[in-house]
CSV table of C-alpha atoms and ligand atoms in Angstrom, one decimal:
chain,number,residue,atom,x,y,z
A,226,MET,CA,-19.4,-65.2,-34.6
A,227,LYS,CA,-15.5,-65.3,-34.9
A,228,ARG,CA,-15.3,-61.3,-34.7
A,229,GLN,CA,-17.2,-61.7,-31.4
A,230,THR,CA,-14.8,-64.3,-30.0
A,231,ILE,CA,-12.1,-62.4,-31.2
A,232,PHE,CA,-13.7,-58.9,-29.7
A,233,ILE,CA,-14.1,-60.8,-26.2
A,234,VAL,CA,-10.4,-62.1,-26.1
A,235,ALA,CA,-9.1,-58.7,-26.9
A,236,ALA,CA,-11.4,-57.7,-24.1
A,237,LEU,CA,-10.0,-59.9,-21.6
A,238,LEU,CA,-6.8,-59.8,-22.5
A,239,SER,CA,-7.2,-56.1,-21.9
A,240,ALA,CA,-8.5,-55.8,-19.0
A,241,ALA,CA,-6.2,-58.3,-17.4
A,242,LEU,CA,-3.4,-56.4,-18.4
A,243,THR,CA,-4.8,-53.4,-16.8
A,244,GLY,CA,-5.3,-55.0,-13.7
A,245,PHE,CA,-1.7,-56.0,-13.9
A,246,TYR,CA,-0.3,-53.1,-14.1
A,247,THR,CA,-2.5,-51.2,-11.4
A,248,TYR,CA,-1.5,-53.9,-8.8
A,249,GLU,CA,2.0,-53.6,-10.0
A,250,ALA,CA,1.6,-50.1,-9.8
A,251,LEU,CA,0.2,-49.7,-6.1
A,252,LYS,CA,2.7,-52.5,-5.1
A,253,HIS,CA,5.8,-50.5,-6.4
A,254,LYS,CA,4.7,-46.6,-5.7
A,255,GLU,CA,4.5,-45.5,-2.3
A,256,PHE,CA,2.0,-43.3,-1.6
A,257,LYS,CA,3.6,-39.9,-0.6
A,258,TYR,CA,1.6,-36.9,0.7
A,259,SER,CA,3.2,-34.5,-1.5
A,260,ASP,CA,1.6,-36.3,-4.0
A,261,ARG,CA,-2.0,-35.6,-2.8
A,262,LEU,CA,-1.0,-32.0,-2.2
A,263,LYS,CA,0.2,-31.7,-5.9
A,264,GLN,CA,-3.4,-33.3,-7.0
A,265,LEU,CA,-5.2,-30.8,-4.6
A,266,ALA,CA,-3.0,-27.9,-6.1
A,267,GLU,CA,-4.4,-29.3,-9.6
A,268,GLU,CA,-7.9,-29.1,-8.5
A,269,VAL,CA,-7.3,-25.3,-7.0
A,270,ASN,CA,-5.8,-24.1,-10.2
A,271,ASN,CA,-8.6,-25.8,-12.6
A,272,ALA,CA,-11.5,-24.6,-10.5
A,273,ASN,CA,-11.0,-20.5,-11.8
A,274,THR,CA,-10.8,-19.4,-8.2
A,275,THR,CA,-9.3,-16.1,-6.6
A,276,TRP,CA,-6.0,-17.5,-6.0
A,277,LYS,CA,-3.5,-19.8,-7.4
A,278,ALA,CA,-1.8,-23.1,-5.9
A,279,GLY,CA,1.8,-24.6,-6.2
A,280,GLU,CA,4.4,-26.6,-4.6
A,281,ASN,CA,5.7,-25.4,-1.6
A,282,ILE,CA,9.2,-26.3,-0.8
A,283,LYS,CA,8.6,-27.0,2.9
A,284,TRP,CA,6.4,-29.9,2.1
A,285,ILE,CA,8.1,-31.9,-0.1
A,286,ASN,CA,8.3,-35.2,0.8
A,287,ALA,CA,6.5,-34.4,4.5
A,288,ASP,CA,4.0,-36.6,5.5
A,289,ILE,CA,0.8,-35.4,6.9
A,290,ALA,CA,2.0,-35.3,10.7
A,291,GLY,CA,5.1,-33.3,9.9
A,292,VAL,CA,2.9,-30.7,8.1
A,293,LYS,CA,0.5,-30.8,11.4
A,294,ALA,CA,4.0,-30.3,13.3
A,295,HIS,CA,3.8,-26.8,11.9
A,296,LEU,CA,0.0,-26.2,13.1
A,297,GLY,CA,-1.5,-25.6,16.8
A,298,ALA,CA,-3.0,-22.9,17.8
A,299,LEU,CA,-6.2,-24.3,20.0
A,300,GLU,CA,-9.4,-23.1,19.8
A,301,GLY,CA,-11.0,-21.9,22.5
A,302,ASP,CA,-10.1,-19.0,24.7
A,303,ASN,CA,-8.4,-21.1,28.0
A,304,GLY,CA,-11.0,-19.4,30.1
A,305,GLU,CA,-9.1,-16.3,29.9
A,306,ASN,CA,-12.1,-14.3,29.4
A,307,LEU,CA,-10.7,-11.3,27.8
A,308,PRO,CA,-12.4,-7.9,27.3
A,309,VAL,CA,-13.8,-6.9,24.0
A,310,SER,CA,-13.0,-4.0,21.7
A,311,ASN,CA,-15.9,-3.5,19.8
A,312,ALA,CA,-14.9,0.1,18.5
A,313,VAL,CA,-15.7,1.0,14.9
A,314,LYS,CA,-14.3,3.7,13.2
A,315,ALA,CA,-16.0,6.0,10.4
A,316,ASP,CA,-14.1,6.3,7.0
A,317,LEU,CA,-12.3,3.4,7.1
A,318,PRO,CA,-10.1,3.2,4.0
A,319,THR,CA,-10.8,0.1,1.4
A,320,ALA,CA,-6.9,-0.6,1.7
A,321,PHE,CA,-4.4,-0.3,4.5
A,322,ASP,CA,-0.9,-1.9,5.0
A,323,ALA,CA,0.4,-1.7,8.3
A,324,ARG,CA,4.3,-2.3,6.7
A,325,GLN,CA,3.7,0.7,4.5
A,326,GLN,CA,2.3,2.7,7.2
A,327,TRP,CA,5.4,1.9,10.1
A,328,GLY,CA,7.4,0.0,8.5
A,329,ASP,CA,10.5,2.6,7.7
A,330,LYS,CA,10.8,2.9,11.7
A,331,CYS,CA,9.9,-0.5,12.9
A,332,THR,CA,11.7,-3.0,10.3
A,333,SER,CA,10.0,-6.1,12.5
A,334,LEU,CA,6.8,-5.6,10.0
A,335,TRP,CA,9.1,-6.5,7.3
A,336,GLU,CA,10.2,-9.8,8.8
A,337,VAL,CA,9.0,-13.4,8.3
A,338,ARG,CA,9.9,-16.1,11.2
A,339,ASP,CA,9.8,-19.7,10.9
A,340,GLN,CA,8.4,-21.9,13.6
A,341,SER,CA,9.9,-25.0,12.5
A,342,ASN,CA,8.4,-28.4,13.2
A,343,CYS,CA,7.1,-27.4,16.5
A,344,GLY,CA,3.4,-26.6,16.6
A,345,SER,CA,4.6,-22.7,18.2
A,346,CYS,CA,2.3,-20.8,15.8
A,347,TRP,CA,0.4,-19.5,18.5
A,348,ALA,CA,3.8,-18.0,20.4
A,349,PHE,CA,4.5,-16.6,17.0
A,350,GLY,CA,1.6,-15.0,16.0
A,351,ALA,CA,1.6,-13.1,19.5
A,352,VAL,CA,5.3,-12.2,19.8
A,353,GLU,CA,5.2,-11.0,15.9
A,354,SER,CA,2.3,-8.6,16.4
A,355,LEU,CA,3.8,-7.6,20.0
A,356,THR,CA,7.1,-6.9,18.8
A,357,ASP,CA,5.6,-4.6,16.2
A,358,ARG,CA,3.0,-2.8,18.9
A,359,HIS,CA,6.1,-2.2,21.0
A,360,CYS,CA,7.7,-0.4,18.2
A,361,ILE,CA,4.5,1.5,16.9
A,362,HIS,CA,3.8,2.5,20.3
A,363,LEU,CA,6.9,3.3,22.0
A,364,GLY,CA,9.3,3.8,19.2
A,365,GLN,CA,11.6,0.9,19.8
A,366,ASP,CA,12.5,-1.2,16.7
A,367,ILE,CA,13.1,-4.7,19.0
A,368,ARG,CA,12.4,-8.4,18.6
A,369,LEU,CA,10.2,-9.8,21.5
A,370,SER,CA,11.4,-13.8,21.5
A,371,ALA,CA,9.2,-16.5,20.6
A,372,GLN,CA,11.3,-19.4,22.3
A,373,ASN,CA,10.5,-17.1,25.6
A,374,MET,CA,6.9,-17.0,24.9
A,375,LEU,CA,6.9,-20.7,23.5
A,376,THR,CA,9.1,-22.4,26.8
A,377,CYS,CA,8.2,-20.1,29.8
A,378,CYS,CA,4.2,-19.2,29.3
A,379,ALA,CA,2.8,-22.5,31.5
A,380,THR,CA,-0.9,-21.4,31.5
A,381,CYS,CA,-0.6,-21.1,27.2
A,382,GLY,CA,-1.7,-24.6,27.1
A,383,GLN,CA,1.0,-28.0,25.2
A,384,GLY,CA,4.1,-25.8,23.9
A,385,CYS,CA,5.2,-27.6,20.6
A,386,ASN,CA,2.2,-29.2,20.8
A,387,GLY,CA,-0.2,-26.5,20.5
A,388,GLY,CA,-1.6,-23.3,22.4
A,389,TYR,CA,-4.1,-20.6,23.0
A,390,PRO,CA,-3.4,-17.1,21.0
A,391,ALA,CA,-5.4,-15.8,24.2
A,392,SER,CA,-3.4,-17.0,27.0
A,393,ALA,CA,-0.2,-15.6,25.3
A,394,MET,CA,-1.3,-12.3,25.4
A,395,SER,CA,-2.2,-12.6,29.1
A,396,TYR,CA,1.2,-13.8,29.6
A,397,TYR,CA,2.6,-10.8,28.1
A,398,VAL,CA,0.3,-8.5,30.5
A,399,LYS,CA,0.9,-10.7,33.7
A,400,THR,CA,4.9,-11.7,33.3
A,401,GLY,CA,6.4,-10.1,29.8
A,402,LEU,CA,8.6,-11.3,27.5
A,403,VAL,CA,12.6,-10.7,27.0
A,404,THR,CA,14.2,-10.0,23.5
A,405,GLY,CA,14.8,-12.8,20.9
A,406,ASP,CA,14.5,-13.3,17.4
A,407,LEU,CA,15.3,-16.3,14.6
A,408,TYR,CA,17.0,-19.1,15.3
A,409,ASN,CA,21.3,-18.4,15.7
A,410,THR,CA,20.7,-15.2,15.7
A,411,THR,CA,22.7,-12.9,18.7
A,412,GLY,CA,22.3,-9.2,19.6
A,413,TRP,CA,19.0,-10.6,21.8
A,414,CYS,CA,18.3,-12.5,24.5
A,415,GLN,CA,16.7,-15.4,23.9
A,416,ALA,CA,16.9,-16.7,19.9
A,417,TYR,CA,14.5,-19.5,18.7
A,418,SER,CA,16.2,-22.6,19.6
A,419,PHE,CA,14.6,-24.7,16.4
A,420,ALA,CA,16.7,-24.2,12.9
A,421,PRO,CA,14.2,-24.0,9.9
A,422,CYS,CA,14.0,-27.2,8.2
A,423,ALA,CA,12.1,-29.6,5.6
A,424,HIS,CA,11.2,-33.2,5.2
A,425,HIS,CA,13.8,-33.9,2.2
A,426,VAL,CA,17.2,-35.0,2.6
A,427,ASP,CA,18.7,-33.7,-0.8
A,428,THR,CA,18.2,-29.9,-0.6
A,429,PRO,CA,21.1,-27.7,0.7
A,430,LEU,CA,18.4,-25.6,1.3
A,431,TYR,CA,17.2,-26.7,4.3
A,432,PRO,CA,18.5,-29.6,6.8
A,433,ALA,CA,15.6,-32.2,7.3
A,434,CYS,CA,13.2,-32.4,10.2
A,435,THR,CA,13.6,-34.8,12.9
A,436,GLY,CA,10.5,-35.4,14.1
A,437,GLU,CA,8.5,-33.2,15.9
A,438,LEU,CA,10.3,-31.6,18.6
A,439,PRO,CA,9.5,-31.5,22.1
A,440,THR,CA,9.1,-28.0,24.1
A,441,PRO,CA,12.6,-26.8,25.5
A,442,LYS,CA,12.7,-26.0,29.1
A,443,CYS,CA,12.4,-22.3,30.4
A,444,ALA,CA,15.1,-20.6,31.2
A,445,LYS,CA,15.1,-17.2,33.2
A,446,THR,CA,18.5,-16.5,31.5
A,447,CYS,CA,19.9,-15.0,28.0
A,448,ASP,CA,21.7,-17.2,25.7
A,449,SER,CA,25.1,-17.5,26.4
A,450,GLY,CA,27.1,-15.0,24.4
A,451,SER,CA,24.3,-13.0,23.9
A,452,GLY,CA,25.8,-10.4,25.9
A,453,GLN,CA,22.1,-9.4,27.0
A,454,THR,CA,20.8,-9.5,30.7
A,455,TYR,CA,17.5,-11.2,31.1
A,456,THR,CA,15.0,-8.1,31.1
A,457,VAL,CA,10.7,-8.3,30.6
A,458,HIS,CA,8.8,-5.9,28.6
A,459,LYS,CA,4.9,-6.0,29.3
A,460,GLY,CA,1.9,-5.3,28.2
A,461,SER,CA,-0.8,-3.1,30.0
A,462,LYS,CA,-3.8,-4.5,28.4
A,463,ALA,CA,-5.0,-7.9,26.7
A,464,TYR,CA,-8.1,-8.0,24.9
A,465,SER,CA,-10.0,-9.6,21.7
A,466,VAL,CA,-11.4,-7.9,19.4
A,467,GLY,CA,-15.1,-8.0,17.9
A,468,LYS,CA,-16.1,-10.4,15.1
A,469,THR,CA,-16.5,-8.3,12.7
A,470,GLN,CA,-14.5,-6.7,9.5
A,471,GLU,CA,-15.0,-3.3,10.8
A,472,ALA,CA,-13.7,-3.7,14.6
A,473,ILE,CA,-10.5,-5.8,13.1
A,474,MET,CA,-9.9,-3.2,10.9
A,475,THR,CA,-10.3,-0.5,13.2
A,476,GLU,CA,-8.1,-1.9,16.0
A,477,ILE,CA,-5.1,-2.7,13.2
A,478,GLN,CA,-5.5,0.9,11.8
A,479,THR,CA,-5.3,2.5,15.1
A,480,ASN,CA,-3.0,0.2,17.2
A,481,GLY,CA,-1.3,-2.0,14.8
A,482,PRO,CA,-1.1,-6.2,13.7
A,483,VAL,CA,-3.3,-8.2,15.6
A,484,GLU,CA,-3.0,-12.0,16.2
A,485,ALA,CA,-5.7,-14.4,14.9
A,486,ALA,CA,-6.5,-18.1,14.0
A,487,PHE,CA,-8.1,-20.2,11.4
A,488,THR,CA,-8.3,-23.6,10.5
A,489,VAL,CA,-6.0,-24.8,7.8
A,490,TYR,CA,-7.5,-26.9,5.3
A,491,GLU,CA,-5.1,-29.2,2.8
A,492,ASP,CA,-5.7,-26.7,-0.3
A,493,PHE,CA,-4.1,-24.1,2.1
A,494,LEU,CA,-0.6,-26.0,2.3
A,495,ASN,CA,-0.7,-25.3,-1.5
A,496,TYR,CA,-0.9,-21.2,-1.3
A,497,LYS,CA,0.8,-19.5,-3.9
A,498,SER,CA,-0.8,-16.5,-4.8
A,499,GLY,CA,-3.9,-14.4,-4.7
A,500,VAL,CA,-6.9,-14.4,-2.0
A,501,TYR,CA,-7.0,-17.7,-0.1
A,502,LYS,CA,-10.5,-19.0,0.5
A,503,HIS,CA,-11.2,-23.1,0.8
A,504,VAL,CA,-11.6,-24.9,-2.0
A,505,THR,CA,-10.8,-28.4,-1.5
A,506,GLY,CA,-9.2,-30.7,0.9
A,507,LYS,CA,-9.4,-31.9,4.4
A,508,ALA,CA,-9.5,-29.5,7.5
A,509,LEU,CA,-5.8,-30.2,9.1
A,510,GLY,CA,-6.3,-28.3,12.6
A,511,GLY,CA,-5.8,-24.3,13.8
A,512,HIS,CA,-3.1,-22.5,13.0
A,513,ALA,CA,-2.5,-18.7,14.3
A,514,ILE,CA,-0.8,-16.0,12.5
A,515,LYS,CA,-0.3,-12.3,12.4
A,516,ILE,CA,-2.7,-10.1,10.2
A,517,VAL,CA,-1.5,-6.5,9.2
A,518,GLY,CA,-3.8,-5.2,7.0
A,519,TRP,CA,-6.5,-5.4,4.4
A,520,GLY,CA,-7.5,-4.8,0.7
A,521,VAL,CA,-9.3,-5.5,-2.6
A,522,GLU,CA,-8.4,-7.7,-5.7
A,523,ASN,CA,-10.4,-8.2,-8.7
A,524,ASN,CA,-13.3,-7.1,-6.5
A,525,THR,CA,-12.4,-9.7,-3.6
A,526,PRO,CA,-11.8,-8.5,-0.2
A,527,TYR,CA,-9.0,-9.8,1.6
A,528,TRP,CA,-6.9,-9.7,4.7
A,529,ILE,CA,-2.8,-9.5,4.5
A,530,VAL,CA,-1.7,-12.2,6.7
A,531,VAL,CA,1.9,-12.8,7.8
A,532,ASN,CA,2.8,-16.8,8.5
A,533,SER,CA,5.4,-17.8,10.4
A,534,TRP,CA,6.4,-20.9,7.6
A,535,ASN,CA,9.6,-19.0,6.2
A,536,GLN,CA,9.8,-16.7,3.3
A,537,THR,CA,9.8,-19.6,1.2
A,538,TRP,CA,6.2,-20.7,1.7
A,539,GLY,CA,3.5,-18.7,-0.1
A,540,ASP,CA,3.9,-15.3,-1.3
A,541,ASN,CA,7.3,-14.0,0.0
A,542,GLY,CA,5.9,-15.9,4.0
A,543,THR,CA,2.7,-14.2,3.5
A,544,PHE,CA,-0.9,-14.6,2.3
A,545,LYS,CA,-4.1,-13.0,1.3
A,546,ILE,CA,-7.3,-14.4,2.5
A,547,LEU,CA,-10.9,-13.9,2.1
A,548,ARG,CA,-12.2,-10.8,4.5
A,549,GLY,CA,-15.8,-10.1,5.8
A,550,LYS,CA,-16.8,-13.6,5.3
A,551,ASN,CA,-15.1,-15.3,8.7
A,552,GLU,CA,-13.3,-17.6,5.9
A,553,CYS,CA,-12.1,-20.6,7.8
A,554,GLY,CA,-13.1,-18.8,11.1
A,555,ILE,CA,-10.2,-15.7,10.6
A,556,GLU,CA,-12.6,-13.5,12.2
A,557,ALA,CA,-13.7,-14.8,14.8
A,558,GLN,CA,-10.7,-15.4,16.9
A,559,VAL,CA,-8.4,-11.9,17.0
A,560,VAL,CA,-6.9,-11.3,20.2
A,561,THR,CA,-3.7,-8.6,21.2
A,562,ALA,CA,-3.0,-6.4,23.7
A,563,LEU,CA,-1.1,-2.7,24.5
A,564,PRO,CA,2.6,-2.6,25.4
A,565,LEU,CA,3.0,-1.2,28.8
A,566,ASN,CA,5.1,2.6,28.5
B,39,NAG,C1,-13.3,-17.4,-14.6
B,39,NAG,O1,-13.5,-16.8,-13.9
B,39,NAG,C2,-13.7,-15.3,-14.1
B,39,NAG,C3,-14.0,-13.9,-13.0
B,39,NAG,O2,-14.8,-14.5,-12.4
B,39,NAG,C4,-14.6,-15.3,-15.2
B,39,NAG,O3,-14.9,-13.7,-15.6
B,39,NAG,C5,-14.2,-16.4,-16.4
B,39,NAG,O4,-15.3,-16.6,-17.7
B,39,NAG,C6,-13.9,-17.6,-15.5
B,39,NAG,N1,-13.3,-18.1,-17.0
B,39,NAG,C7,-13.6,-19.6,-17.0
B,39,NAG,C8,-13.1,-20.7,-18.0
B,39,NAG,O5,-14.9,-20.1,-16.0
B,40,NAG,C1,13.9,-19.8,6.0
B,40,NAG,O1,14.7,-20.9,5.8
B,40,NAG,C2,16.3,-20.5,5.0
B,40,NAG,C3,16.8,-21.9,4.3
B,40,NAG,O2,16.9,-22.9,5.2
B,40,NAG,C4,17.0,-20.1,5.7
B,40,NAG,O3,18.3,-19.7,5.3
B,40,NAG,C5,16.5,-19.1,6.9
B,40,NAG,O4,17.1,-18.4,8.0
B,40,NAG,C6,15.0,-19.2,7.1
B,40,NAG,N1,14.0,-18.1,7.7
B,40,NAG,C7,14.1,-17.9,9.1
B,40,NAG,C8,13.4,-16.9,9.7
B,40,NAG,O5,14.5,-18.8,9.7
B,41,NAG,C1,23.6,-22.2,14.2
B,41,NAG,O1,25.2,-22.1,15.0
B,41,NAG,C2,25.7,-23.6,15.4
B,41,NAG,C3,26.7,-22.7,16.3
B,41,NAG,O2,27.7,-21.5,15.5
B,41,NAG,C4,26.3,-23.8,14.1
B,41,NAG,O3,27.5,-24.7,14.7
B,41,NAG,C5,25.3,-24.1,13.2
B,41,NAG,O4,26.1,-24.9,12.3
B,41,NAG,C6,24.3,-23.0,12.8
B,41,NAG,N1,23.3,-23.5,12.2
B,41,NAG,C7,22.6,-23.6,11.0
B,41,NAG,C8,21.7,-23.9,10.2
B,41,NAG,O5,23.1,-22.4,10.3
B,42,NAG,C1,10.3,-10.5,0.3
B,42,NAG,O1,10.7,-10.1,1.4
B,42,NAG,C2,11.6,-10.1,1.8
B,42,NAG,C3,12.0,-9.0,3.5
B,42,NAG,O2,11.5,-10.4,4.0
B,42,NAG,C4,11.6,-8.4,0.8
B,42,NAG,O3,13.2,-8.3,0.9
B,42,NAG,C5,11.7,-8.9,-0.6
B,42,NAG,O4,11.5,-7.8,-1.5
B,42,NAG,C6,10.5,-9.5,-0.7
B,42,NAG,N1,10.2,-9.7,-2.0
B,42,NAG,C7,8.9,-9.7,-2.9
B,42,NAG,C8,9.2,-10.5,-4.3
B,42,NAG,O5,8.3,-9.3,-2.4
């Protein structure tokens, strides 16, 4: 009887203490989105899957709104109704990388851009792939301006609040784009006007992000001091690519990189290496990127993709994603265009 009483008292005391500590912890600890991302990274790494997760400096101290500001591909084709290329080559190789194929003469293929805190991925995926194609087809290693696409395409959607890749391709054909490259670069017509940024204040690597950025006004002039004249480069034909891996592979091998869009789930933010497939976390929104090739790793087929979240994100700015299963919708929204000779 005595022993039982002691046991009950001890149990009550320990319950009270646990409750107390939990309450104190909740009261003092601010919830941080990066803590949730760390948890998700652990889940991925414990799942023995095809990819590894880790911390990407871009998201330290980011809240969910800050992360969402880096997405911005709107769903659908905005009524563009582009023609579809379903061409399929026989004897497609098991691996192909546009960077290896054309990267000597077209240095843009090695470039990773940074969209900053603006939902302009739709413009980046477009101009990155069109820049490569301009060089592959015309032999000129230039840069097409994300700034120009983001700010001047009125039919593309809502600028920094998101846009339509299909409309970006049509704009290139109808209106054309001036040259331009990364933030603070000179020598081209319109540089990107947003500095790369991060959500924490105590690193010398990035300046802090300042809320969601407003879309800048369209300027029909080149940056002052650029020494350039406002001259557009146009496309001859915009089209989408059939929703099979063979059609997409054929298009890349024949004409160069393409723009695609997919759904970003929270686990993707933590990508570091390997072949991404969705494991855990909620859907955050649509994101546009550039596909440059494909391959197979440990029997898992993948696409090679260049992101626009800086080289510090992921695998030197790039990632691999499962191929042939329409993972996160990546094979269902491929668009592209050819340059006008
Ligand atoms: C992890 O996955 C690999 C490949 O599928 C498998 O060979 C291995 O046994 C797995 N390990 C564990 C601990 O599940
Ligand atoms: C990536 O971030 C670093 C650090 O802020 C910066 O120096 C670099 O210019 C950024 N890259 C691009 C492509 O903007
Ligand atoms: C960008 O260039 C401007 C003008 O030269 C300079 O004041 C600024 O510090 C540069 N920003 C970064 C992040 O390098
Ligand atoms: C990362 O990319 C840059 C060019 O963007 C390249 O010079 C460098 O060698 C790459 N590093 C790795 C580890 O692949």
